[in-house]
PDB file of C-alpha atoms in Angstrom:
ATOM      1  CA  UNK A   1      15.326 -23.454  18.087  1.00  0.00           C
ATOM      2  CA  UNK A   2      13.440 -26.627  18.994  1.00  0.00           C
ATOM      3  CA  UNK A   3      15.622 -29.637  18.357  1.00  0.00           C
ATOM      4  CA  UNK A   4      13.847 -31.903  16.228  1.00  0.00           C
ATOM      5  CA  UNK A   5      16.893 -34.181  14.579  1.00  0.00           C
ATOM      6  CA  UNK A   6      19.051 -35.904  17.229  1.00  0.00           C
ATOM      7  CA  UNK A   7      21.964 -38.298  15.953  1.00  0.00           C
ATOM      8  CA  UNK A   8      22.747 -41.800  16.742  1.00  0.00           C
ATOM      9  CA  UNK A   9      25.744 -40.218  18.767  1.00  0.00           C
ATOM     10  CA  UNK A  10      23.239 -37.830  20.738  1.00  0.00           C
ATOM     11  CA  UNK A  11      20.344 -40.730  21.559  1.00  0.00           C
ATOM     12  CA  UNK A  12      22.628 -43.238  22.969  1.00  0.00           C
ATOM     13  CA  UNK A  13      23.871 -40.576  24.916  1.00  0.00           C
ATOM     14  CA  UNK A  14      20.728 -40.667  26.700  1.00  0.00           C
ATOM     15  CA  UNK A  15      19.750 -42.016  30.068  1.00  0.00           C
ATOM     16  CA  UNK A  16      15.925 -43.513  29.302  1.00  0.00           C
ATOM     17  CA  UNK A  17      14.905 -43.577  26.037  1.00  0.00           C
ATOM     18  CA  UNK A  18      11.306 -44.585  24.201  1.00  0.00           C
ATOM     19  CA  UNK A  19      12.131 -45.521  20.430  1.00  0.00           C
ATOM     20  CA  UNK A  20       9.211 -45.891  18.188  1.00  0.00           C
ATOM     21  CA  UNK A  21       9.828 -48.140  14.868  1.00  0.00           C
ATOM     22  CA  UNK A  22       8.511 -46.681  12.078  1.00  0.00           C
ATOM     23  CA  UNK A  23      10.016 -48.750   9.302  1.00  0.00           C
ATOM     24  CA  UNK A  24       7.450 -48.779   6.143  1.00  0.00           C
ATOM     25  CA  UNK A  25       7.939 -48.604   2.307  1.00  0.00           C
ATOM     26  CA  UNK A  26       5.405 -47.760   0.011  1.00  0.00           C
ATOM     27  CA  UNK A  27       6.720 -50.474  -2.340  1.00  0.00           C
ATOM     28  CA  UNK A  28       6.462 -53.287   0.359  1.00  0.00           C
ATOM     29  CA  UNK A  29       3.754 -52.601   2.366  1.00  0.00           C
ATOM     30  CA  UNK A  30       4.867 -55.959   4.942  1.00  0.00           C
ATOM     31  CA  UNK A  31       8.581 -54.850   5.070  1.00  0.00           C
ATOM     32  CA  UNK A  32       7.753 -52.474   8.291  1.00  0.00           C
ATOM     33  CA  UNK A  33       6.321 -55.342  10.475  1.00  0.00           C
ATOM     34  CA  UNK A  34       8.902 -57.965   8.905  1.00  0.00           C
ATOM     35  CA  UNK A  35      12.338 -55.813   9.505  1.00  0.00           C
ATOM     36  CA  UNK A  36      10.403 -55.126  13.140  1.00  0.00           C
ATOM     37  CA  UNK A  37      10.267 -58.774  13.706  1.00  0.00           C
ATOM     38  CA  UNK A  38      13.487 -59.360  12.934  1.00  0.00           C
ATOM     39  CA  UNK A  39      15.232 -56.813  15.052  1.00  0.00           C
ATOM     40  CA  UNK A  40      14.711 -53.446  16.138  1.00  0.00           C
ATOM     41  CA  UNK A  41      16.492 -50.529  18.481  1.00  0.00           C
ATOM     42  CA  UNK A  42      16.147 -51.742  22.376  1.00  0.00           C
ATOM     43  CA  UNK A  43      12.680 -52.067  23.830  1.00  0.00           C
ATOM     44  CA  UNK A  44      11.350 -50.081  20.762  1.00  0.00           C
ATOM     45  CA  UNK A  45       7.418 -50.418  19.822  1.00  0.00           C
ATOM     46  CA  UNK A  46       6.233 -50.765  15.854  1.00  0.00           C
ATOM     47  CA  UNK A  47       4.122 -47.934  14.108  1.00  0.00           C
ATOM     48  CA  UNK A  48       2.189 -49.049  11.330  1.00  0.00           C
ATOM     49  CA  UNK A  49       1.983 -46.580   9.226  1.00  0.00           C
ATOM     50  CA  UNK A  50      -1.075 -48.895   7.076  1.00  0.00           C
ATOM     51  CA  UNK A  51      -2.756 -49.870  10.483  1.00  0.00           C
ATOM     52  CA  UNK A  52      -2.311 -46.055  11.921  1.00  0.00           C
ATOM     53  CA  UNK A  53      -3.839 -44.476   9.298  1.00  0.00           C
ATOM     54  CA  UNK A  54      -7.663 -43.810   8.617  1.00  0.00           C
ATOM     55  CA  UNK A  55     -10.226 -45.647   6.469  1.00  0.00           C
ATOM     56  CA  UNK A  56      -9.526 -45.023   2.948  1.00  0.00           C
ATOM     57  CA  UNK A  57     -12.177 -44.190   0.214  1.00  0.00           C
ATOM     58  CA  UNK A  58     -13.020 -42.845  -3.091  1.00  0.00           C
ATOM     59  CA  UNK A  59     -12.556 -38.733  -1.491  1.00  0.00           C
ATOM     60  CA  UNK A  60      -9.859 -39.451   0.611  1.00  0.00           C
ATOM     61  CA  UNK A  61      -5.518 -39.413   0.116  1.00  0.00           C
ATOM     62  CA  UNK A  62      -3.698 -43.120   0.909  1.00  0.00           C
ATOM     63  CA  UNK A  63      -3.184 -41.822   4.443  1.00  0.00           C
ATOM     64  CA  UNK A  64      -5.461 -39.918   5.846  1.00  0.00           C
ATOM     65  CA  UNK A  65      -5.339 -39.539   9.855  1.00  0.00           C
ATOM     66  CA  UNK A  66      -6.616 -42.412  11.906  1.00  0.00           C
ATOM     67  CA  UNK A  67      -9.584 -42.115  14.309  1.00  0.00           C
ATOM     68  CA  UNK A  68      -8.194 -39.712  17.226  1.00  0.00           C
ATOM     69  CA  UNK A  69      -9.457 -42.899  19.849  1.00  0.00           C
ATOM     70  CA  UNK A  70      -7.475 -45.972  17.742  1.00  0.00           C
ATOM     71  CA  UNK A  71      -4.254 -43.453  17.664  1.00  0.00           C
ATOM     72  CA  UNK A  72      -4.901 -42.828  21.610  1.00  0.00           C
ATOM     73  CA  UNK A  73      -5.455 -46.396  22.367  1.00  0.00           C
ATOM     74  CA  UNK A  74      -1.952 -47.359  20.732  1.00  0.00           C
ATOM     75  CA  UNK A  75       0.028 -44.618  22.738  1.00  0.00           C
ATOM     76  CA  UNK A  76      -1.499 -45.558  26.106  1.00  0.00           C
ATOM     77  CA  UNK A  77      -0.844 -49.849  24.926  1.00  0.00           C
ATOM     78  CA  UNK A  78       2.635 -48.723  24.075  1.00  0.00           C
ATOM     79  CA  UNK A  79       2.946 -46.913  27.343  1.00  0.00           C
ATOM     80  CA  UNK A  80       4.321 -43.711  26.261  1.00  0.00           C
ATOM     81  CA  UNK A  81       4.097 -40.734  28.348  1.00  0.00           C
ATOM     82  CA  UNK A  82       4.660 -37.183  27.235  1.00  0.00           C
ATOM     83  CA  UNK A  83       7.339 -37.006  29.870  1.00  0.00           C
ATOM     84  CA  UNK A  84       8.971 -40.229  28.403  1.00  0.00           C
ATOM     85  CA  UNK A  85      11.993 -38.713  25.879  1.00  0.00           C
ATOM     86  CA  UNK A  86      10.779 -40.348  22.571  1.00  0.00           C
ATOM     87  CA  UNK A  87      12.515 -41.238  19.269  1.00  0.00           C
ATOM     88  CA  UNK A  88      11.238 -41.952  16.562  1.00  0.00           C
ATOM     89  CA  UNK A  89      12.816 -43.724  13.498  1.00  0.00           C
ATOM     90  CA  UNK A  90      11.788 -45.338  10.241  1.00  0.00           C
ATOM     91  CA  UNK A  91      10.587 -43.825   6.632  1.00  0.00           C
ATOM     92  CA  UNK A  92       7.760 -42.943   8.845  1.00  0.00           C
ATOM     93  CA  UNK A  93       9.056 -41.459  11.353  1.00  0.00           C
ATOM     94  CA  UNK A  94       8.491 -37.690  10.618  1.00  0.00           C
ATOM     95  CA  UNK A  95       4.808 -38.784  10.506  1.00  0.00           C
ATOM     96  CA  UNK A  96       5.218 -40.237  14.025  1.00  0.00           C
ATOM     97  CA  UNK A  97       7.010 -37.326  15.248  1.00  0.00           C
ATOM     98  CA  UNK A  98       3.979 -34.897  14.056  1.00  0.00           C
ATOM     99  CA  UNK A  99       1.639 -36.822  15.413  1.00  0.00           C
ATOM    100  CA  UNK A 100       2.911 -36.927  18.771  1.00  0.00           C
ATOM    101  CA  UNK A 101       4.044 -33.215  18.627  1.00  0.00           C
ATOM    102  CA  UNK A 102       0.983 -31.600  17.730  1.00  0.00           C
ATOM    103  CA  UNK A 103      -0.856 -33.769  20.684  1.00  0.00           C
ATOM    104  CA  UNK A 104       1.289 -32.111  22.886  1.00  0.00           C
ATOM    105  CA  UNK A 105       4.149 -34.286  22.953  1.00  0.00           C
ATOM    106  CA  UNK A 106       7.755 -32.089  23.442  1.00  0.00           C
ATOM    107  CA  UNK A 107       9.968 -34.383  24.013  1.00  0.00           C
ATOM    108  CA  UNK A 108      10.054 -36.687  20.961  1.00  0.00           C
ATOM    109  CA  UNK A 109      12.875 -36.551  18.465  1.00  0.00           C
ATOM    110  CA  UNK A 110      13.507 -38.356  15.021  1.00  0.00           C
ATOM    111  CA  UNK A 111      16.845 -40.109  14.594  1.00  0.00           C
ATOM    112  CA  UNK A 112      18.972 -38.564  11.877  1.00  0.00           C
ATOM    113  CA  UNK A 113      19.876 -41.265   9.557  1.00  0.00           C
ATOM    114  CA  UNK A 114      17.587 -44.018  11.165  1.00  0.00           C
ATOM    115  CA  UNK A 115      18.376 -47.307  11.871  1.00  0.00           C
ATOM    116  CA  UNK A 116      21.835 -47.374   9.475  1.00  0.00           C
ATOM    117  CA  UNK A 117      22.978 -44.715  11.301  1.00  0.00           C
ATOM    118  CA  UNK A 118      22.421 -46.744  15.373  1.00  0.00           C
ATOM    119  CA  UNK A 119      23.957 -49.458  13.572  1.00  0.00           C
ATOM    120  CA  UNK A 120      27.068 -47.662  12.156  1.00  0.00           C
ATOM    121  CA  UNK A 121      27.622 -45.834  15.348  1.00  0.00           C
ATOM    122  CA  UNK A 122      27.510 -49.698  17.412  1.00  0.00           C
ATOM    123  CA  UNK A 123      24.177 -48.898  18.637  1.00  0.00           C
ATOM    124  CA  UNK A 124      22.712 -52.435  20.136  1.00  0.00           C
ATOM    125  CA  UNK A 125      19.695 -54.343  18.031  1.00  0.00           C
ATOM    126  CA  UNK A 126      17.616 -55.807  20.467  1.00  0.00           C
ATOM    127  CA  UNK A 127      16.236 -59.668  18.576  1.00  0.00           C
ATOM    128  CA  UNK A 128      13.642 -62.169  19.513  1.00  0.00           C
ATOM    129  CA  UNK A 129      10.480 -61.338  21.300  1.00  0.00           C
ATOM    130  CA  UNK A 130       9.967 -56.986  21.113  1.00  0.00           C
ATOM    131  CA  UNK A 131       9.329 -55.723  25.248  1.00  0.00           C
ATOM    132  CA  UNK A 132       6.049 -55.649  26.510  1.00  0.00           C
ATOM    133  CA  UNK A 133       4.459 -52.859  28.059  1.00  0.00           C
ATOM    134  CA  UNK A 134       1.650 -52.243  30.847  1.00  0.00           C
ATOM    135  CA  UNK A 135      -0.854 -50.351  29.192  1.00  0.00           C
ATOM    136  CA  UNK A 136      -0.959 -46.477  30.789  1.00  0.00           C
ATOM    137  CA  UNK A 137      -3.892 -44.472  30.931  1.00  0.00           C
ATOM    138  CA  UNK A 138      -2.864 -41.307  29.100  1.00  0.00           C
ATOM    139  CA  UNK A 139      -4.795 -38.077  29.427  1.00  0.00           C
ATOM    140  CA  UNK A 140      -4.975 -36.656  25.800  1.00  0.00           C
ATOM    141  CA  UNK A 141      -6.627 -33.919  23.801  1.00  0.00           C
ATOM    142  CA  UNK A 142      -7.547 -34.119  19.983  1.00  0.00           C
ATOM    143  CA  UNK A 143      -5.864 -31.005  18.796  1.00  0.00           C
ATOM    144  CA  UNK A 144      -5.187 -32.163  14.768  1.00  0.00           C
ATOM    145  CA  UNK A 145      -7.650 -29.859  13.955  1.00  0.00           C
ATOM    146  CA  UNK A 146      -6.013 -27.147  14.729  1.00  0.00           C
ATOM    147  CA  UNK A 147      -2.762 -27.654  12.606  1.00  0.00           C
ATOM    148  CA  UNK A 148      -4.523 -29.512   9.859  1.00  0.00           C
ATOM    149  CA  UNK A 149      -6.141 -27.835   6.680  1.00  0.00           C
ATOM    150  CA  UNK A 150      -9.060 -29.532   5.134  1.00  0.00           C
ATOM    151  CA  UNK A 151      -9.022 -29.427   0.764  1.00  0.00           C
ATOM    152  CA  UNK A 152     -11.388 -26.721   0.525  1.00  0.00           C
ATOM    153  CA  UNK A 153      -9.077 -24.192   2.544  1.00  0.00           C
ATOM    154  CA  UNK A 154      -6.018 -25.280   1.195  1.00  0.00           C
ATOM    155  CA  UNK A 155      -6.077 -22.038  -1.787  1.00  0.00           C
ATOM    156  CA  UNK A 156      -7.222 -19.747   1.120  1.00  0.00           C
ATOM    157  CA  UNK A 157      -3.202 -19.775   2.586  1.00  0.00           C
ATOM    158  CA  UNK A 158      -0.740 -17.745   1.372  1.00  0.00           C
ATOM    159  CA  UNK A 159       1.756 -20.463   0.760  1.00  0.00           C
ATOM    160  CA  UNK A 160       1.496 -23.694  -0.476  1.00  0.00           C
ATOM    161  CA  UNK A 161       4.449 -25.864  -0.262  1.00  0.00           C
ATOM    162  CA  UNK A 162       4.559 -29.089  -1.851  1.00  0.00           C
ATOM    163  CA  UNK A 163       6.999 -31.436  -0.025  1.00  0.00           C
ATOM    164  CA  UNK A 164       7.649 -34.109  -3.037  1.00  0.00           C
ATOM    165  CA  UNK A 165      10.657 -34.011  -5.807  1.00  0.00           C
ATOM    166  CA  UNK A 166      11.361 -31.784  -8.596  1.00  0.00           C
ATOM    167  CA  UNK A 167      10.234 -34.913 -10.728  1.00  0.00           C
ATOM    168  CA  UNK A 168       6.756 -35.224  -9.446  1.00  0.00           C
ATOM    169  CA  UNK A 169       6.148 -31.490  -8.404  1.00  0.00           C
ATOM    170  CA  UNK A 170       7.134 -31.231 -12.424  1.00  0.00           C
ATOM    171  CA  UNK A 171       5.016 -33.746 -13.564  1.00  0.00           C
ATOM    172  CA  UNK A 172       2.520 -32.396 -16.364  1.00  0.00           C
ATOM    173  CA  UNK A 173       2.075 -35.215 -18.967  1.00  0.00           C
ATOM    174  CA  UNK A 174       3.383 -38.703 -17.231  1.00  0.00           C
ATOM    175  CA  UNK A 175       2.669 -39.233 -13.782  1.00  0.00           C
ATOM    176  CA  UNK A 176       5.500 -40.293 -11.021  1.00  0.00           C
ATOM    177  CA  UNK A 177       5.241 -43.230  -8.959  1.00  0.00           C
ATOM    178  CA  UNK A 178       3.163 -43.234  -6.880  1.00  0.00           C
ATOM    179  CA  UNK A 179       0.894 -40.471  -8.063  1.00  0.00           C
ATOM    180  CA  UNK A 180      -2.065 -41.627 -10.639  1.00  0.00           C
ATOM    181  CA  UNK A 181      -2.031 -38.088 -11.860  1.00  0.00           C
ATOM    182  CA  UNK A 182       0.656 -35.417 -12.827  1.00  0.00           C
ATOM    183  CA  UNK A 183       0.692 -32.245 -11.762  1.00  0.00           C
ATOM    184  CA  UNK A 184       1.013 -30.300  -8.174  1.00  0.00           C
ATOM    185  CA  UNK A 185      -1.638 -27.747  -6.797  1.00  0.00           C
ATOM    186  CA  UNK A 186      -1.942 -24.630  -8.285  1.00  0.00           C
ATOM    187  CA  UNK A 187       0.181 -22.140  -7.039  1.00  0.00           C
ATOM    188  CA  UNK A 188       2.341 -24.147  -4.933  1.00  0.00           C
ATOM    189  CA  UNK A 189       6.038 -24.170  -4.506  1.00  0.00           C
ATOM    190  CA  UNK A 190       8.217 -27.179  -4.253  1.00  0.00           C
ATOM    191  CA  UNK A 191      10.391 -27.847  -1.572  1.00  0.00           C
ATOM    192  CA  UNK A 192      11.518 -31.155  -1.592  1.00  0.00           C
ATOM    193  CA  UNK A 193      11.661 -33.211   1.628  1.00  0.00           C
ATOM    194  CA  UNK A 194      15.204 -34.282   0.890  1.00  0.00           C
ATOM    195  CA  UNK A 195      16.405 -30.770   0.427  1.00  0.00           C
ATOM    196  CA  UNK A 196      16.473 -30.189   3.724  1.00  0.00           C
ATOM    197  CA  UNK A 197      19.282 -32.630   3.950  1.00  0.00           C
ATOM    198  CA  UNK A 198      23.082 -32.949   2.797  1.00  0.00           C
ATOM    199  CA  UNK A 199      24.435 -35.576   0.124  1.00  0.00           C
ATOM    200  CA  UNK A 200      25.329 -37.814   3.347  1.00  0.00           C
ATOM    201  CA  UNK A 201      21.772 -37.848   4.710  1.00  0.00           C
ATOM    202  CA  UNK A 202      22.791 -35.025   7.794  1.00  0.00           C
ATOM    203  CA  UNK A 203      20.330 -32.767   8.379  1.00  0.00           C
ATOM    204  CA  UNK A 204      21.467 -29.434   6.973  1.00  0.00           C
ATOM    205  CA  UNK A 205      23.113 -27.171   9.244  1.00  0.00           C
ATOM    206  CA  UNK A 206      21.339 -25.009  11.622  1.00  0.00           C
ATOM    207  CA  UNK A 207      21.602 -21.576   9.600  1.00  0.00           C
ATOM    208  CA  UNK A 208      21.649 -23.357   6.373  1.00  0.00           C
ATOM    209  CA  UNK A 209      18.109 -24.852   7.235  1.00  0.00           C
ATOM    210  CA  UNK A 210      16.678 -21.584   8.487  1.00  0.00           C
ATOM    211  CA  UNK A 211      17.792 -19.662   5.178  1.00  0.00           C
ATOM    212  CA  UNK A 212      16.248 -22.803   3.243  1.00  0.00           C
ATOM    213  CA  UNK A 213      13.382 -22.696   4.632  1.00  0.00           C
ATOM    214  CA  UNK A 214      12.965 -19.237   5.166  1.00  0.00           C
ATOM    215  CA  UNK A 215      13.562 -19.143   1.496  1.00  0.00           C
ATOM    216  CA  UNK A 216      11.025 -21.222   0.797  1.00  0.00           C
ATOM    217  CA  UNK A 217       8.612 -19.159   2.806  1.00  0.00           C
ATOM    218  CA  UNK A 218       9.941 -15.706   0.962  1.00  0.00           C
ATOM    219  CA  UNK A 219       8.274 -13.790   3.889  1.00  0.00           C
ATOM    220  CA  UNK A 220       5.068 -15.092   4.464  1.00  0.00           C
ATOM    221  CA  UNK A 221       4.682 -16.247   8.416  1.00  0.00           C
ATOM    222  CA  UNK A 222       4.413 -20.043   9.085  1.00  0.00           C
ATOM    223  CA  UNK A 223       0.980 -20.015   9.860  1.00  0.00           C
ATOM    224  CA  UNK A 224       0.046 -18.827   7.114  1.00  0.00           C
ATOM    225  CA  UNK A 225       1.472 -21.718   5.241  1.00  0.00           C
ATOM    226  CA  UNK A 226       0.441 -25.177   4.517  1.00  0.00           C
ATOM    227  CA  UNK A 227       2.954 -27.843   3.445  1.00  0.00           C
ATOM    228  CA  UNK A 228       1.693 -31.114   1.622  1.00  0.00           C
ATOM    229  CA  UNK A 229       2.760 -34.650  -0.485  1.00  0.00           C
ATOM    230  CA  UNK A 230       1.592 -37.432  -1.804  1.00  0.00           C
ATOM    231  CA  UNK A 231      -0.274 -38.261   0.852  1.00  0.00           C
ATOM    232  CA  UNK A 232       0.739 -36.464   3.785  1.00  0.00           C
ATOM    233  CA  UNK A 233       3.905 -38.263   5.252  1.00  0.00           C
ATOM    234  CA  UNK A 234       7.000 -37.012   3.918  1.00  0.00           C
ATOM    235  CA  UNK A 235       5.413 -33.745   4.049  1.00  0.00           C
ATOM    236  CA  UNK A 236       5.733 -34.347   7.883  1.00  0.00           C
ATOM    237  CA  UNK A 237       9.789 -34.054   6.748  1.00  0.00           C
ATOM    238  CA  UNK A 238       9.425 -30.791   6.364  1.00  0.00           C
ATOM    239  CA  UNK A 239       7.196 -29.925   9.146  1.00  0.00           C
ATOM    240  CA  UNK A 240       9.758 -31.362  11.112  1.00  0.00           C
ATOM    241  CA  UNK A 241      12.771 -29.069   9.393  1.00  0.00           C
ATOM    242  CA  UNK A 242      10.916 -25.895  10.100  1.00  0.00           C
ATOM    243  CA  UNK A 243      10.331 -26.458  13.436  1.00  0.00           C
ATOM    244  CA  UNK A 244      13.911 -27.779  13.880  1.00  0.00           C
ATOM    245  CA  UNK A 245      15.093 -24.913  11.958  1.00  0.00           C
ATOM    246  CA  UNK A 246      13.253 -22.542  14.637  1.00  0.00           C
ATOM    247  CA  UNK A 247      10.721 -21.576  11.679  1.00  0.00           C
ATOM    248  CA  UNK A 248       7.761 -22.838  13.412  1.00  0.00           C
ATOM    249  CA  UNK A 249       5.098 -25.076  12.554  1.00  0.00           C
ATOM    250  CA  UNK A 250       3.340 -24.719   8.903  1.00  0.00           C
ATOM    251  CA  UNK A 251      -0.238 -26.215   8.638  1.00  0.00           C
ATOM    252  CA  UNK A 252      -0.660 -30.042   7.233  1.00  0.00           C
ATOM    253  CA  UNK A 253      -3.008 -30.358   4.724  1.00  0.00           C
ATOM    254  CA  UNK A 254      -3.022 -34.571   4.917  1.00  0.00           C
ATOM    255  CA  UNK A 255      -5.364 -35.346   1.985  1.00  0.00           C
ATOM    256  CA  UNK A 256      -1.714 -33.984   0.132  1.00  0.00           C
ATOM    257  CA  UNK A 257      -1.967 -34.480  -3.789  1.00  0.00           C
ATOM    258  CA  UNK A 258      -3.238 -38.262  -4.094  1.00  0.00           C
ATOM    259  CA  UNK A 259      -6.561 -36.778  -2.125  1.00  0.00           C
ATOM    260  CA  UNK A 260      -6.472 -33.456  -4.165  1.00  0.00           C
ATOM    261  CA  UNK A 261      -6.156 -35.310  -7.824  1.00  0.00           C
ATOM    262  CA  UNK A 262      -9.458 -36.808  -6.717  1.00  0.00           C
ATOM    263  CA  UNK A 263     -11.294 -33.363  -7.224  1.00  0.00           C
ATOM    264  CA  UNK A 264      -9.159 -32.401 -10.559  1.00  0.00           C
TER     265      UNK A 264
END
């Protein structure tokens, strides 16, 4: 199993530790940057989920992938090195985490719980001014490619999991916030994001989260799935659990439904 989850308890724990803010909301788009401003864990740097993502138009999901070279050039100003132990935190977190991970990053973790969770267990929120860092030239190969699944291949895998809730995977007359249109892609199954959590928030037990997910799967092998959402960061949630769950890594398809409703 590759730990992917680490709690409050386990991170402060910890001798050095990177933390990457990933605070966002889809209904606020400034709350991220404000709630950063404000306060944040110690010497953490802000992900911008809006800023981070690529150029949007009339073929593409709300968040596609940014540029490989504008990602690049914000890990090497924020200074963090794959040997640096990395956590990640935030409603974008997951997205952070797979970012870094599938550049090669091993030691980055996403705090269960988030920032409620530091804070309940005393964890210190570092005000005023957020640390500075001397840029670091970071050698770095574009691998996204590889664990990413353009629209026109998504049919071709063998299992399609769709990441959102029951509500908007069951869509088929009224569509959910935030998707324009109802529906899910054919064939898919749902596994919700959240499912792969208790009622408190915990991450499911180890064996419980294999047998979920594993479940989910119903024998087909990882790479031979593709998970996806409404546009291709909570689906990053479950990406996360099966890898956590020592499942493996499923493919991304990042366009997720708010690209694919384009096309239907």
């Amino acid at each position: 199993m590759s730990r992917v989850f680490i709690t409050a308890r386990q991170a402060m724990a910890l001798e050095q530790v990177r933390f990457v803010d990933a605070t966002w909301s889809l209904k606020d788009l400034t709350l991220g940057p404000k709630v950063f401003k404000e306060g944040r864990l110690p010497g953490a740097v802000f992900f911008d989920l809006e800023e981070l993502s690529g150029t949007i138009t009339d073929k593409t999901g709300r968040h596609p992938l940014p540029e490989f070279q504008k990602f690049h050039s914000w890990i090497e100003a924020s200074a963090l090195e794959k040997t640096d132990s990395i956590i990640t935190y935030g409603d974008a977190a997951a997205r952070v985490w797979w970012m870094l991970f599938t550049l090669g990053y091993q030691k980055v973790n996403i705090l269960e719980g988030g920032r409620a969770s530091w804070e309940k267990n005393d964890g210190p929120i570092e005000t005023g001014d957020p640390k500075s860092y001397t840029s670091s030239k970071i050698e770095l190969q574009n691998t996204w490619g590889d664990v990413t699944v353009q629209r026109e291949n998504v049919l071709s895998f063998d299992k399609i999991i769709d990441c959102r809730s029951k509500e908007r995977y069951s869509s088929t007359t009224e569509p959910c916030f935030p998707d324009p249109k109802p529906g899910h892609i054919e064939g898919a199954v749902n596994h919700p994001f959240s499912s792969n959590f208790d009622e408190n928030g915990a991450v499911l037990a180890e064996d419980k989260l294999r047998a979920h997910c594993e479940s989910t799967l119903s024998g087909v092998p990882v790479d031979k799935s593709v998970v996806y959402c409404g546009s291709g960061v909570t689906a990053c949630v479950t990406a996360a659990s099966m890898v956590h769950a020592g499942v493996g890594l499923p493919k991304m398809y990042v366009g997720s439904w708010s690209e694919w409703n384009k096309y239907i």
